[in-house]
Amino acid sequence: MPPVRTSIFQLLKIGPGPSSSHTIAPMKAGYYFMKLVRKLPRKKRLQADKLRIRLFGSLSATGEGHGTRRAIMSGLLGYLPDTCHPNVLEQFDDKTQEYELDLDGKALTYSPGSMIFDAIKHQYSHSNTMIFTLMAGSETLLERVYYSIGGGFLHWEGRKDPKRGEPAYPYKTMAQLKEHLRANSMRLHELILANEKAITGMNEAEIYQGLDHIVEVMERAVEHGIQTRGVLPGPIGLHRKAAIMYDQAKAEHFQGPGFVKALNAYALAASEENASGHCVVTAPTCGAAGVIPAIVFILKRHMGALQDEIREGLLAAIAIGFLCKHNASISGAEVGCQGEVGVASAMASALLAYARGYRFQVTENAAEIAMEHHLGLTCDPVGGYVQIPCIERNAMGAVKAYNAYLIASTLDESYQRVDLDKAIEAMAQTGRDMSRKYKETSLAGLAQSVTEC
Ligand code: SF4
């Protein structure tokens, strides 16, 4: 297996929820297709009189509920996930509305209601397929098949991966990473930073600017979530809870149970924003987008953490996310929720320990404890919506992250008998053994026993 070569900004991406495969990648597809269209010879562009968009696989099965139609529409109109307004998708709620697409020299009318939710089972090489066709009468002027391959990544035939450098300190496991730290007398965040520079060619200032923007988006999601009340979109009719919980925490001056309520409220808030289709950070996925923001918010607002501590803690958390992605998975469809909320909780616990000034061993122990106690967690979203159990599960993941940090930081480090590599190995094996029904199919567990939606 090659060493970890994932970039920070591939793991933590900004974009509208509730599911990166259903919103972030389709939005990019709409944007890139329009860019291609504008490169066509002028004569062809002027002939164009129709745009046909077909969706396949789970984009067809659950795309409507997950906002795929709205995401593609916003991409066609020039919005990109990482720079768009947090509530951008709400502009496109009315699927009967017509929009003018800019073909450079010509406007083409398109209505999101004309998008075709095609076959769920099909012959294309990836489940989540989108086909964009620009036509003049029955003639095809331009066609591109896009694949949403998970985590917001978009692929198409002939796509060339951007050139990447080799990591300065190659590692595949925590043991190897630890060896580099020891041999080079480095700290964990320094190593992750050095690798990011080598892999992406970015300099330190650019990386920190990117990290600060990620933190800003996380905080914005929490802030908006704790101020918003009402019912979440979709047929379940689920009420938002974050604002109520936050008010209670405030009434208790964030002390004692009030502190735990605040932690819960922050995780619920960012998850509710995700469920609403507002912008979040995939940390490491949209479904688990509430855990790390809750810990960041607690650190900044209640524990006095400084910007540098947050940056360094985030880099430590990213190391944990890389290892989980590399040696197991961060996809509920592959290993169940242990790979989403479980990994988020392990990352958040490492963030907390590192930002509080603990060194490597406590940070690793904190991540391991959080991971260990999520092993076997299944993915069974009710009705296919990232709401039940996902939203409360994020709150549980944040509280477990905090508790794992407490256990790791208050006991003698040497008491810990399980290392992180072992916990990740167990997660991968458990994921392989887990019945397919419990891996984002909504065919078992709560998704089966809660049937009213
Ligand atoms: S239950 Fe499934 S969809 Fe929900 S957060 Fe967990 S992995 Fe994601």
Short mmCIF file of N, CA, C and O in Angstrom, two decimals, residues 341-453:
data_model
loop_
_atom_site.label_atom_id
_atom_site.label_comp_id
_atom_site.label_asym_id
_atom_site.label_seq_id
_atom_site.Cartn_x
_atom_site.Cartn_y
_atom_site.Cartn_z
N VAL A 341 -19.24 8.99 11.99
CA VAL A 341 -19.25 9.64 13.31
C VAL A 341 -18.11 9.08 14.18
O VAL A 341 -17.50 9.81 14.97
N GLY A 342 -17.80 7.78 14.03
CA GLY A 342 -16.69 7.20 14.80
C GLY A 342 -15.37 7.90 14.50
O GLY A 342 -14.64 8.30 15.41
N VAL A 343 -15.08 8.08 13.23
CA VAL A 343 -13.83 8.74 12.85
C VAL A 343 -13.86 10.22 13.27
O VAL A 343 -12.88 10.76 13.79
N ALA A 344 -15.01 10.87 13.07
CA ALA A 344 -15.12 12.28 13.48
C ALA A 344 -14.84 12.42 14.97
O ALA A 344 -14.16 13.35 15.41
N SER A 345 -15.36 11.48 15.76
CA SER A 345 -15.18 11.54 17.20
C SER A 345 -13.70 11.33 17.57
O SER A 345 -13.16 12.04 18.45
N ALA A 346 -13.04 10.39 16.89
CA ALA A 346 -11.61 10.16 17.15
C ALA A 346 -10.80 11.41 16.77
O ALA A 346 -9.90 11.83 17.51
N MET A 347 -11.14 12.00 15.64
CA MET A 347 -10.44 13.22 15.21
C MET A 347 -10.67 14.35 16.22
O MET A 347 -9.74 15.07 16.61
N ALA A 348 -11.92 14.49 16.66
CA ALA A 348 -12.27 15.58 17.57
C ALA A 348 -11.57 15.42 18.92
O ALA A 348 -11.12 16.39 19.54
N SER A 349 -11.45 14.18 19.36
CA SER A 349 -10.81 13.93 20.64
C SER A 349 -9.32 14.27 20.56
O SER A 349 -8.74 14.87 21.49
N ALA A 350 -8.69 13.91 19.41
CA ALA A 350 -7.28 14.26 19.21
C ALA A 350 -7.11 15.77 19.16
O ALA A 350 -6.18 16.34 19.73
N LEU A 351 -8.04 16.43 18.49
CA LEU A 351 -8.00 17.90 18.38
C LEU A 351 -8.00 18.54 19.77
O LEU A 351 -7.19 19.40 20.10
N LEU A 352 -8.91 18.05 20.58
CA LEU A 352 -9.08 18.59 21.94
C LEU A 352 -7.80 18.38 22.76
O LEU A 352 -7.29 19.32 23.39
N ALA A 353 -7.28 17.16 22.73
CA ALA A 353 -6.08 16.86 23.52
C ALA A 353 -4.91 17.72 23.06
O ALA A 353 -4.21 18.33 23.87
N TYR A 354 -4.73 17.79 21.74
CA TYR A 354 -3.57 18.51 21.20
C TYR A 354 -3.69 20.01 21.46
O TYR A 354 -2.73 20.66 21.86
N ALA A 355 -4.89 20.54 21.24
CA ALA A 355 -5.11 21.97 21.45
C ALA A 355 -4.94 22.35 22.92
O ALA A 355 -4.58 23.48 23.25
N ARG A 356 -5.20 21.41 23.81
CA ARG A 356 -5.05 21.66 25.25
C ARG A 356 -3.60 21.49 25.69
O ARG A 356 -3.28 21.53 26.87
N GLY A 357 -2.72 21.21 24.74
CA GLY A 357 -1.29 21.19 25.07
C GLY A 357 -0.73 19.81 25.35
O GLY A 357 0.44 19.69 25.70
N TYR A 358 -1.56 18.77 25.25
CA TYR A 358 -1.03 17.42 25.47
C TYR A 358 -0.21 17.00 24.27
O TYR A 358 -0.49 17.40 23.14
N ARG A 359 0.79 16.21 24.51
CA ARG A 359 1.67 15.79 23.43
C ARG A 359 1.15 14.52 22.77
O ARG A 359 0.04 14.07 23.01
N PHE A 360 2.03 13.95 22.00
CA PHE A 360 1.61 12.92 21.08
C PHE A 360 0.85 11.75 21.73
O PHE A 360 -0.22 11.36 21.26
N GLN A 361 1.40 11.19 22.83
CA GLN A 361 0.82 9.95 23.34
C GLN A 361 -0.62 10.13 23.83
O GLN A 361 -1.48 9.31 23.55
N VAL A 362 -0.86 11.23 24.52
CA VAL A 362 -2.22 11.49 25.01
C VAL A 362 -3.16 11.71 23.81
O VAL A 362 -4.31 11.25 23.79
N THR A 363 -2.65 12.40 22.80
CA THR A 363 -3.46 12.67 21.60
C THR A 363 -3.84 11.36 20.92
O THR A 363 -5.01 11.14 20.57
N GLU A 364 -2.86 10.47 20.77
CA GLU A 364 -3.16 9.17 20.16
C GLU A 364 -4.14 8.38 21.03
O GLU A 364 -5.11 7.81 20.53
N ASN A 365 -3.90 8.37 22.34
CA ASN A 365 -4.79 7.62 23.23
C ASN A 365 -6.22 8.15 23.17
O ASN A 365 -7.19 7.38 23.15
N ALA A 366 -6.34 9.47 23.13
CA ALA A 366 -7.68 10.07 23.08
C ALA A 366 -8.41 9.61 21.81
O ALA A 366 -9.58 9.20 21.85
N ALA A 367 -7.70 9.66 20.67
CA ALA A 367 -8.31 9.24 19.40
C ALA A 367 -8.67 7.76 19.46
O ALA A 367 -9.75 7.35 19.02
N GLU A 368 -7.77 6.97 20.00
CA GLU A 368 -8.01 5.52 20.06
C GLU A 368 -9.24 5.21 20.91
O GLU A 368 -10.08 4.40 20.52
N ILE A 369 -9.35 5.87 22.06
CA ILE A 369 -10.48 5.58 22.96
C ILE A 369 -11.80 5.94 22.25
O ILE A 369 -12.77 5.17 22.26
N ALA A 370 -11.81 7.10 21.62
CA ALA A 370 -13.05 7.51 20.91
C ALA A 370 -13.38 6.51 19.80
O ALA A 370 -14.54 6.12 19.63
N MET A 371 -12.38 6.11 19.06
CA MET A 371 -12.61 5.16 17.96
C MET A 371 -13.11 3.82 18.48
O MET A 371 -14.09 3.26 17.99
N GLU A 372 -12.42 3.34 19.52
CA GLU A 372 -12.75 2.01 20.09
C GLU A 372 -14.23 1.92 20.49
O GLU A 372 -14.85 0.89 20.31
N HIS A 373 -14.73 3.02 21.02
CA HIS A 373 -16.11 2.96 21.53
C HIS A 373 -17.16 3.38 20.49
O HIS A 373 -18.31 3.65 20.85
N HIS A 374 -16.74 3.38 19.25
CA HIS A 374 -17.70 3.51 18.15
C HIS A 374 -17.68 2.26 17.26
O HIS A 374 -18.43 2.20 16.28
N LEU A 375 -16.81 1.31 17.61
CA LEU A 375 -16.69 0.12 16.74
C LEU A 375 -18.05 -0.58 16.61
O LEU A 375 -18.76 -0.77 17.59
N GLY A 376 -18.37 -0.94 15.40
CA GLY A 376 -19.61 -1.69 15.15
C GLY A 376 -20.82 -0.81 14.88
O GLY A 376 -21.91 -1.33 14.63
N LEU A 377 -20.64 0.49 14.94
CA LEU A 377 -21.79 1.39 14.75
C LEU A 377 -22.29 1.32 13.30
O LEU A 377 -21.52 1.53 12.37
N THR A 378 -23.56 1.03 13.15
CA THR A 378 -24.12 0.83 11.80
C THR A 378 -24.64 2.14 11.21
O THR A 378 -24.81 3.12 11.93
N CYS A 379 -24.87 2.10 9.93
CA CYS A 379 -25.45 3.26 9.23
C CYS A 379 -26.85 2.88 8.76
O CYS A 379 -27.00 2.02 7.90
N ASP A 380 -27.88 3.51 9.34
CA ASP A 380 -29.25 3.12 9.01
C ASP A 380 -30.16 4.35 8.98
O ASP A 380 -31.14 4.46 9.74
N PRO A 381 -29.84 5.33 8.12
CA PRO A 381 -30.62 6.57 8.14
C PRO A 381 -32.09 6.35 7.76
O PRO A 381 -32.38 5.76 6.72
N VAL A 382 -32.98 6.82 8.59
CA VAL A 382 -34.41 6.61 8.39
C VAL A 382 -34.87 7.34 7.13
O VAL A 382 -34.62 8.54 6.96
N GLY A 383 -35.50 6.59 6.24
CA GLY A 383 -36.01 7.16 4.99
C GLY A 383 -34.90 7.63 4.05
O GLY A 383 -35.18 8.30 3.06
N GLY A 384 -33.64 7.30 4.37
CA GLY A 384 -32.53 7.74 3.52
C GLY A 384 -32.11 9.18 3.78
O GLY A 384 -31.25 9.71 3.10
N TYR A 385 -32.74 9.82 4.78
CA TYR A 385 -32.40 11.21 5.08
C TYR A 385 -31.33 11.28 6.17
O TYR A 385 -31.40 10.51 7.13
N VAL A 386 -30.41 12.23 6.03
CA VAL A 386 -29.32 12.35 6.99
C VAL A 386 -29.84 13.11 8.23
O VAL A 386 -29.43 14.23 8.51
N GLN A 387 -30.81 12.50 8.91
CA GLN A 387 -31.46 13.17 10.05
C GLN A 387 -31.53 12.24 11.27
O GLN A 387 -30.98 12.53 12.32
N ILE A 388 -32.24 11.11 11.11
CA ILE A 388 -32.34 10.12 12.19
C ILE A 388 -31.58 8.88 11.75
O ILE A 388 -31.90 8.34 10.69
N PRO A 389 -30.59 8.41 12.43
CA PRO A 389 -30.08 8.85 13.74
C PRO A 389 -28.97 9.89 13.65
O PRO A 389 -28.39 10.26 14.67
N CYS A 390 -28.66 10.36 12.45
CA CYS A 390 -27.42 11.10 12.21
C CYS A 390 -27.23 12.33 13.11
O CYS A 390 -26.14 12.56 13.62
N ILE A 391 -28.30 13.13 13.27
CA ILE A 391 -28.11 14.41 13.97
C ILE A 391 -27.76 14.18 15.45
O ILE A 391 -26.76 14.70 15.96
N GLU A 392 -28.56 13.37 16.12
CA GLU A 392 -28.25 13.09 17.54
C GLU A 392 -26.94 12.31 17.66
O GLU A 392 -26.21 12.44 18.63
N ARG A 393 -26.67 11.50 16.66
CA ARG A 393 -25.44 10.70 16.69
C ARG A 393 -24.22 11.62 16.69
O ARG A 393 -23.20 11.30 17.29
N ASN A 394 -24.32 12.74 16.02
CA ASN A 394 -23.21 13.71 16.05
C ASN A 394 -23.02 14.26 17.46
O ASN A 394 -21.89 14.45 17.91
N ALA A 395 -24.14 14.52 18.14
CA ALA A 395 -24.04 15.01 19.52
C ALA A 395 -23.38 13.95 20.41
O ALA A 395 -22.50 14.25 21.23
N MET A 396 -23.80 12.69 20.21
CA MET A 396 -23.19 11.60 20.99
C MET A 396 -21.69 11.50 20.67
O MET A 396 -20.87 11.27 21.56
N GLY A 397 -21.35 11.67 19.40
CA GLY A 397 -19.94 11.59 18.99
C GLY A 397 -19.10 12.69 19.62
O GLY A 397 -17.95 12.47 20.00
N ALA A 398 -19.69 13.88 19.75
CA ALA A 398 -18.95 15.00 20.35
C ALA A 398 -18.74 14.76 21.85
O ALA A 398 -17.66 15.00 22.39
N VAL A 399 -19.80 14.25 22.51
CA VAL A 399 -19.68 14.00 23.96
C VAL A 399 -18.67 12.86 24.20
O VAL A 399 -17.85 12.93 25.12
N LYS A 400 -18.72 11.85 23.34
CA LYS A 400 -17.74 10.76 23.49
C LYS A 400 -16.32 11.26 23.24
O LYS A 400 -15.38 10.82 23.87
N ALA A 401 -16.18 12.19 22.30
CA ALA A 401 -14.84 12.75 22.02
C ALA A 401 -14.33 13.45 23.28
O ALA A 401 -13.17 13.30 23.66
N TYR A 402 -15.21 14.20 23.92
CA TYR A 402 -14.80 14.92 25.12
C TYR A 402 -14.44 13.94 26.23
O TYR A 402 -13.43 14.08 26.93
N ASN A 403 -15.24 12.89 26.35
CA ASN A 403 -15.00 11.90 27.41
C ASN A 403 -13.71 11.13 27.15
O ASN A 403 -12.94 10.85 28.08
N ALA A 404 -13.46 10.81 25.88
CA ALA A 404 -12.23 10.10 25.52
C ALA A 404 -11.01 10.97 25.87
O ALA A 404 -10.00 10.47 26.38
N TYR A 405 -11.15 12.27 25.62
CA TYR A 405 -10.07 13.20 25.98
C TYR A 405 -9.85 13.20 27.50
O TYR A 405 -8.71 13.17 27.98
N LEU A 406 -10.96 13.19 28.27
CA LEU A 406 -10.83 13.19 29.73
C LEU A 406 -10.12 11.92 30.21
O LEU A 406 -9.22 11.98 31.05
N ILE A 407 -10.54 10.78 29.66
CA ILE A 407 -9.92 9.51 30.09
C ILE A 407 -8.43 9.53 29.73
O ILE A 407 -7.57 9.20 30.56
N ALA A 408 -8.13 9.95 28.49
CA ALA A 408 -6.72 9.91 28.05
C ALA A 408 -5.85 10.91 28.81
O ALA A 408 -4.69 10.63 29.07
N SER A 409 -6.43 12.04 29.18
CA SER A 409 -5.59 13.09 29.77
C SER A 409 -5.49 12.99 31.29
O SER A 409 -4.62 13.62 31.88
N THR A 410 -6.36 12.22 31.91
CA THR A 410 -6.31 12.18 33.37
C THR A 410 -5.70 10.89 33.92
O THR A 410 -5.43 10.79 35.10
N LEU A 411 -5.50 9.90 33.05
CA LEU A 411 -4.87 8.66 33.52
C LEU A 411 -3.43 8.61 33.03
O LEU A 411 -3.06 9.29 32.07
N ASP A 412 -2.64 7.79 33.67
CA ASP A 412 -1.26 7.60 33.21
C ASP A 412 -1.28 7.06 31.78
O ASP A 412 -1.97 6.08 31.49
N GLU A 413 -0.51 7.72 30.90
CA GLU A 413 -0.51 7.33 29.48
C GLU A 413 -0.21 5.85 29.27
O GLU A 413 -0.71 5.22 28.35
N SER A 414 0.65 5.32 30.13
CA SER A 414 1.10 3.94 29.93
C SER A 414 0.00 2.92 30.26
O SER A 414 0.15 1.74 30.01
N TYR A 415 -1.11 3.38 30.87
CA TYR A 415 -2.21 2.46 31.18
C TYR A 415 -2.91 1.99 29.90
O TYR A 415 -3.61 0.98 29.90
N GLN A 416 -2.76 2.77 28.84
CA GLN A 416 -3.47 2.46 27.60
C GLN A 416 -2.85 1.25 26.92
O GLN A 416 -1.65 1.25 26.62
N ARG A 417 -3.65 0.22 26.70
CA ARG A 417 -3.11 -1.02 26.15
C ARG A 417 -3.38 -1.19 24.65
O ARG A 417 -2.85 -2.09 24.02
N VAL A 418 -4.28 -0.36 24.10
CA VAL A 418 -4.64 -0.50 22.69
C VAL A 418 -4.10 0.72 21.94
O VAL A 418 -4.30 1.85 22.39
N ASP A 419 -3.39 0.49 20.83
CA ASP A 419 -2.94 1.67 20.09
C ASP A 419 -3.91 1.96 18.94
O ASP A 419 -4.76 1.15 18.59
N LEU A 420 -3.74 3.14 18.35
CA LEU A 420 -4.71 3.58 17.33
C LEU A 420 -4.71 2.67 16.11
O LEU A 420 -5.77 2.39 15.54
N ASP A 421 -3.53 2.21 15.70
CA ASP A 421 -3.47 1.32 14.52
C ASP A 421 -4.36 0.09 14.72
O ASP A 421 -5.05 -0.35 13.79
N LYS A 422 -4.36 -0.44 15.96
CA LYS A 422 -5.18 -1.64 16.24
C LYS A 422 -6.67 -1.31 16.16
O LYS A 422 -7.46 -2.09 15.63
N ALA A 423 -7.03 -0.15 16.68
CA ALA A 423 -8.45 0.24 16.65
C ALA A 423 -8.91 0.46 15.20
O ALA A 423 -10.02 0.08 14.82
N ILE A 424 -8.04 1.04 14.39
CA ILE A 424 -8.41 1.28 12.98
C ILE A 424 -8.52 -0.05 12.24
O ILE A 424 -9.45 -0.26 11.43
N GLU A 425 -7.61 -0.96 12.55
CA GLU A 425 -7.66 -2.30 11.94
C GLU A 425 -8.99 -2.99 12.32
O GLU A 425 -9.65 -3.60 11.48
N ALA A 426 -9.35 -2.85 13.59
CA ALA A 426 -10.61 -3.47 14.05
C ALA A 426 -11.80 -2.82 13.33
O ALA A 426 -12.78 -3.50 12.96
N MET A 427 -11.73 -1.52 13.10
CA MET A 427 -12.83 -0.82 12.41
C MET A 427 -12.96 -1.35 10.98
O MET A 427 -14.07 -1.64 10.51
N ALA A 428 -11.81 -1.52 10.31
CA ALA A 428 -11.84 -2.01 8.93
C ALA A 428 -12.43 -3.43 8.87
O ALA A 428 -13.30 -3.72 8.04
N GLN A 429 -11.99 -4.27 9.80
CA GLN A 429 -12.46 -5.66 9.80
C GLN A 429 -13.96 -5.71 10.15
O GLN A 429 -14.73 -6.45 9.52
N THR A 430 -14.36 -4.94 11.13
CA THR A 430 -15.78 -4.90 11.52
C THR A 430 -16.62 -4.42 10.33
O THR A 430 -17.70 -4.95 10.07
N GLY A 431 -16.10 -3.45 9.61
CA GLY A 431 -16.81 -2.94 8.43
C GLY A 431 -16.97 -4.02 7.37
O GLY A 431 -18.02 -4.14 6.75
N ARG A 432 -15.91 -4.80 7.18
CA ARG A 432 -15.99 -5.88 6.18
C ARG A 432 -17.02 -6.94 6.61
O ARG A 432 -17.73 -7.49 5.79
N ASP A 433 -17.06 -7.22 7.92
CA ASP A 433 -17.98 -8.24 8.42
C ASP A 433 -19.43 -7.76 8.51
O ASP A 433 -20.35 -8.56 8.59
N MET A 434 -19.63 -6.46 8.51
CA MET A 434 -20.97 -5.90 8.73
C MET A 434 -21.86 -6.21 7.52
O MET A 434 -21.44 -6.05 6.38
N SER A 435 -23.07 -6.65 7.80
CA SER A 435 -24.00 -6.92 6.69
C SER A 435 -24.20 -5.66 5.86
O SER A 435 -24.27 -4.55 6.39
N ARG A 436 -24.33 -5.85 4.56
CA ARG A 436 -24.52 -4.72 3.64
C ARG A 436 -25.73 -3.87 4.01
O ARG A 436 -25.78 -2.67 3.79
N LYS A 437 -26.72 -4.54 4.64
CA LYS A 437 -27.96 -3.85 5.03
C LYS A 437 -27.68 -2.65 5.94
O LYS A 437 -28.46 -1.71 6.01
N TYR A 438 -26.57 -2.74 6.70
CA TYR A 438 -26.27 -1.71 7.70
C TYR A 438 -25.28 -0.68 7.18
O TYR A 438 -24.66 0.04 7.95
N LYS A 439 -25.14 -0.63 5.85
CA LYS A 439 -24.15 0.30 5.30
C LYS A 439 -24.84 1.25 4.30
O LYS A 439 -24.78 1.07 3.10
N GLU A 440 -25.57 2.19 4.86
CA GLU A 440 -26.21 3.28 4.11
C GLU A 440 -27.22 2.81 3.07
O GLU A 440 -27.40 3.45 2.04
N THR A 441 -27.90 1.70 3.35
CA THR A 441 -28.91 1.26 2.39
C THR A 441 -30.32 1.61 2.87
O THR A 441 -31.28 1.50 2.10
N SER A 442 -30.43 1.97 4.14
CA SER A 442 -31.75 2.22 4.75
C SER A 442 -32.64 0.98 4.68
O SER A 442 -33.86 1.09 4.58
N LEU A 443 -32.05 -0.20 4.71
CA LEU A 443 -32.82 -1.44 4.63
C LEU A 443 -32.88 -2.18 5.97
O LEU A 443 -33.44 -3.26 6.06
N ALA A 444 -32.25 -1.63 7.00
CA ALA A 444 -32.22 -2.35 8.29
C ALA A 444 -32.10 -1.35 9.43
O ALA A 444 -32.05 -0.14 9.22
N GLY A 445 -32.06 -1.92 10.64
CA GLY A 445 -31.89 -1.07 11.83
C GLY A 445 -33.05 -0.10 11.99
O GLY A 445 -34.20 -0.41 11.70
N LEU A 446 -32.73 1.11 12.43
CA LEU A 446 -33.77 2.12 12.65
C LEU A 446 -34.55 2.41 11.37
O LEU A 446 -35.74 2.65 11.40
N ALA A 447 -33.83 2.39 10.25
CA ALA A 447 -34.48 2.70 8.97
C ALA A 447 -35.60 1.71 8.68
O ALA A 447 -36.55 2.03 7.97
N GLN A 448 -35.48 0.49 9.25
CA GLN A 448 -36.53 -0.49 9.03
C GLN A 448 -37.61 -0.40 10.11
O GLN A 448 -38.80 -0.52 9.82
N SER A 449 -37.17 -0.17 11.37
CA SER A 449 -38.18 -0.19 12.45
C SER A 449 -38.97 1.12 12.52
O SER A 449 -40.08 1.14 13.03
N VAL A 450 -38.41 2.22 12.04
CA VAL A 450 -39.16 3.49 12.02
C VAL A 450 -39.68 3.68 10.60
O VAL A 450 -38.94 4.05 9.71
N THR A 451 -40.95 3.40 10.42
CA THR A 451 -41.44 3.34 9.05
C THR A 451 -42.40 4.46 8.68
O THR A 451 -42.81 4.57 7.54
N GLU A 452 -42.74 5.32 9.65
CA GLU A 452 -43.82 6.27 9.34
C GLU A 452 -43.45 7.31 8.29
O GLU A 452 -44.26 8.06 7.84
N CYS A 453 -42.14 7.37 7.91
CA CYS A 453 -41.82 8.29 6.81
C CYS A 453 -41.36 7.46 5.65
O CYS A 453 -40.74 7.84 4.76
#
